[in-house]
Amino acid sequence: SSGINAEWPLRPGAYCFYFDYKRRSDPMYKQKLRERRRAERNKAKEEELDIPMPKSVDPQSIQKFFMDQVQTGEEKLGLGDFKGAVKHFASAVLHCGQGYQLLQILQSTMPPEAYKMFMEFLPKAQAKYSRQMMNKGAPRSKEAAAPAQAKAATERVIAEEAVD
């Protein structure tokens, strides 16, 4: 009777060891583990590049969105959240018609380490933004083409800044 009572606390541990052994001896275990870790890394990288996007494309909403992004970026910069600030400033630059002027303003107002992060993040954000826009389809009207032209001008400015 006492042997049976002493055995009960050991059973859950024995089950754990047994199922862990079965899991690890699965021929696909390492491959599944690698795939899961790769998927987690890719998801983290994609989330890192997420930038806010405007809800609609009319000029008034884009202007409001731009102002909101600049304001939010300034708030996050003031709190010391450089990554958050960089995301919002990048979104503002991507939706700004005068990207070069905004880049000059940001360079003069941002701390150097934050501006460096910003300049490293911006090309990645532009690439993701371009992919998203291509998935949505090309603009159909002249009014809709204006943001695309502004974006192309901003990309040229960023490329010039990166060379300097």
Short mmCIF file of C-alpha atoms in Angstrom, two decimals:
data_model
loop_
_atom_site.label_atom_id
_atom_site.label_comp_id
_atom_site.label_asym_id
_atom_site.label_seq_id
_atom_site.Cartn_x
_atom_site.Cartn_y
_atom_site.Cartn_z
CA SER A 1 0.00 0.00 0.00
CA SER A 2 2.80 2.45 0.84
CA GLY A 3 4.64 1.58 -2.42
CA ILE A 4 1.61 2.58 -4.47
CA ASN A 5 1.27 5.89 -2.60
CA ALA A 6 4.96 6.67 -3.16
CA GLU A 7 4.58 5.95 -6.87
CA TRP A 8 1.80 8.51 -7.53
CA PRO A 9 3.93 11.66 -7.29
CA LEU A 10 6.39 10.20 -9.82
CA ARG A 11 3.82 9.44 -12.53
CA PRO A 12 3.37 13.01 -13.89
CA GLY A 13 7.14 13.34 -14.19
CA ALA A 14 7.39 10.03 -15.96
CA TYR A 15 4.72 11.10 -18.46
CA CYS A 16 6.61 14.36 -19.08
CA PHE A 17 9.85 12.49 -19.77
CA TYR A 18 8.08 9.97 -21.99
CA PHE A 19 6.28 12.57 -24.15
CA ASP A 20 9.38 14.78 -24.34
CA TYR A 21 11.38 11.77 -25.53
CA LYS A 22 8.72 10.95 -28.15
CA ARG A 23 8.63 14.57 -29.33
CA ARG A 24 12.41 14.86 -29.67
CA SER A 25 12.80 11.49 -31.36
CA ASP A 26 10.36 12.53 -34.10
CA PRO A 27 12.35 12.58 -37.38
CA MET A 28 10.74 15.91 -38.34
CA TYR A 29 11.33 17.54 -34.92
CA LYS A 30 14.36 19.64 -35.88
CA GLN A 31 12.86 20.69 -39.20
CA LYS A 32 9.59 21.73 -37.55
CA LEU A 33 11.52 23.63 -34.89
CA ARG A 34 13.60 25.47 -37.50
CA GLU A 35 10.50 26.35 -39.53
CA ARG A 36 8.67 27.66 -36.47
CA ARG A 37 11.65 29.79 -35.43
CA ARG A 38 12.10 31.11 -38.98
CA ALA A 39 8.41 32.03 -39.14
CA GLU A 40 8.67 33.85 -35.79
CA ARG A 41 11.73 35.81 -36.99
CA ASN A 42 10.04 36.75 -40.26
CA LYS A 43 6.92 37.87 -38.42
CA ALA A 44 9.00 40.01 -36.05
CA LYS A 45 10.83 41.61 -39.00
CA GLU A 46 7.55 42.38 -40.77
CA GLU A 47 6.07 43.89 -37.62
CA GLU A 48 9.19 46.01 -37.21
CA LEU A 49 8.56 47.54 -40.63
CA ASP A 50 4.88 48.26 -40.02
CA ILE A 51 4.22 51.94 -40.48
CA PRO A 52 0.89 53.72 -40.15
CA MET A 53 -1.04 54.22 -43.37
CA PRO A 54 -3.81 56.73 -44.15
CA LYS A 55 -7.37 55.44 -44.28
CA SER A 56 -8.25 57.24 -47.52
CA VAL A 57 -6.39 58.96 -50.36
CA ASP A 58 -8.16 62.31 -50.63
CA PRO A 59 -5.84 65.32 -50.11
CA GLN A 60 -7.48 66.52 -46.88
CA SER A 61 -7.20 63.16 -45.15
CA ILE A 62 -3.60 62.72 -46.32
CA GLN A 63 -2.73 66.18 -44.98
CA LYS A 64 -4.38 65.39 -41.63
CA PHE A 65 -2.63 62.02 -41.55
CA PHE A 66 0.71 63.71 -42.27
CA MET A 67 0.22 66.22 -39.44
CA ASP A 68 -0.84 63.45 -37.04
CA GLN A 69 2.25 61.41 -37.90
CA VAL A 70 4.60 64.35 -37.35
CA GLN A 71 2.91 65.18 -34.03
CA THR A 72 3.00 61.56 -32.84
CA GLY A 73 6.64 61.27 -33.92
CA GLU A 74 7.53 64.39 -31.94
CA GLU A 75 5.72 63.05 -28.87
CA LYS A 76 7.52 59.71 -29.06
CA LEU A 77 10.84 61.45 -29.62
CA GLY A 78 10.20 63.56 -26.51
CA LEU A 79 9.53 60.38 -24.52
CA GLY A 80 12.78 58.83 -25.75
CA ASP A 81 11.04 56.18 -27.89
CA PHE A 82 13.29 56.53 -30.93
CA LYS A 83 11.95 53.45 -32.72
CA GLY A 84 8.36 54.66 -32.45
CA ALA A 85 9.34 58.16 -33.53
CA VAL A 86 11.25 56.80 -36.53
CA LYS A 87 8.20 54.82 -37.71
CA HIS A 88 5.90 57.84 -37.52
CA PHE A 89 8.42 60.21 -39.14
CA ALA A 90 9.02 57.68 -41.94
CA SER A 91 5.29 57.47 -42.53
CA ALA A 92 5.14 61.27 -42.65
CA VAL A 93 8.00 61.47 -45.16
CA LEU A 94 6.39 58.84 -47.38
CA HIS A 95 3.17 60.84 -47.50
CA CYS A 96 4.76 64.28 -47.76
CA GLY A 97 4.89 66.16 -51.05
CA GLN A 98 8.09 67.97 -50.02
CA GLY A 99 10.21 65.18 -48.63
CA TYR A 100 13.55 66.93 -49.01
CA GLN A 101 12.49 69.88 -46.85
CA LEU A 102 11.05 67.56 -44.23
CA LEU A 103 14.29 65.54 -44.17
CA GLN A 104 16.27 68.75 -43.60
CA ILE A 105 13.95 69.77 -40.76
CA LEU A 106 14.14 66.33 -39.17
CA GLN A 107 17.94 66.30 -39.45
CA SER A 108 18.20 69.63 -37.65
CA THR A 109 15.69 68.75 -34.91
CA MET A 110 16.30 65.06 -34.19
CA PRO A 111 19.13 63.77 -32.01
CA PRO A 112 21.91 62.35 -34.24
CA GLU A 113 21.38 58.73 -33.13
CA ALA A 114 17.64 58.99 -33.83
CA TYR A 115 18.27 60.55 -37.25
CA LYS A 116 20.74 57.76 -38.07
CA MET A 117 18.08 55.17 -37.12
CA PHE A 118 15.59 57.09 -39.25
CA MET A 119 17.86 57.11 -42.31
CA GLU A 120 18.52 53.37 -41.93
CA PHE A 121 14.80 52.60 -41.51
CA LEU A 122 13.45 54.81 -44.30
CA PRO A 123 14.59 52.75 -47.34
CA LYS A 124 13.14 49.59 -45.78
CA ALA A 125 9.86 51.38 -45.08
CA GLN A 126 9.80 52.73 -48.64
CA ALA A 127 10.27 49.25 -50.06
CA LYS A 128 7.43 47.88 -47.95
CA TYR A 129 5.24 50.87 -48.83
CA SER A 130 5.94 50.31 -52.54
CA ARG A 131 5.02 46.62 -52.24
CA GLN A 132 1.77 47.55 -50.49
CA MET A 133 0.91 50.11 -53.15
CA MET A 134 1.64 47.63 -55.95
CA ASN A 135 -0.61 45.07 -54.29
CA LYS A 136 -3.41 47.62 -54.16
CA GLY A 137 -3.00 48.51 -57.84
CA ALA A 138 -1.67 51.45 -59.79
CA PRO A 139 -3.35 54.87 -59.50
CA ARG A 140 -5.97 55.49 -62.16
CA SER A 141 -6.33 59.29 -62.20
CA LYS A 142 -3.96 62.28 -62.24
CA GLU A 143 -5.06 63.21 -58.71
CA ALA A 144 -4.22 59.72 -57.49
CA ALA A 145 -0.88 59.79 -59.32
CA ALA A 146 0.32 62.90 -57.43
CA PRO A 147 1.24 60.99 -54.22
CA ALA A 148 3.17 58.47 -56.34
CA GLN A 149 5.11 61.29 -58.02
CA ALA A 150 5.83 62.85 -54.62
CA LYS A 151 6.99 59.46 -53.33
CA ALA A 152 9.37 59.07 -56.29
CA ALA A 153 10.82 62.51 -55.60
CA THR A 154 11.24 61.61 -51.93
CA GLU A 155 13.03 58.37 -52.90
CA ARG A 156 15.48 60.37 -55.05
CA VAL A 157 16.15 62.75 -52.14
CA ILE A 158 16.70 59.87 -49.72
CA ALA A 159 19.12 58.23 -52.13
CA GLU A 160 21.03 61.55 -52.38
CA GLU A 161 21.05 61.87 -48.57
CA ALA A 162 22.36 58.33 -48.17
CA VAL A 163 25.26 59.12 -50.52
CA ASP A 164 26.23 62.18 -48.42
#
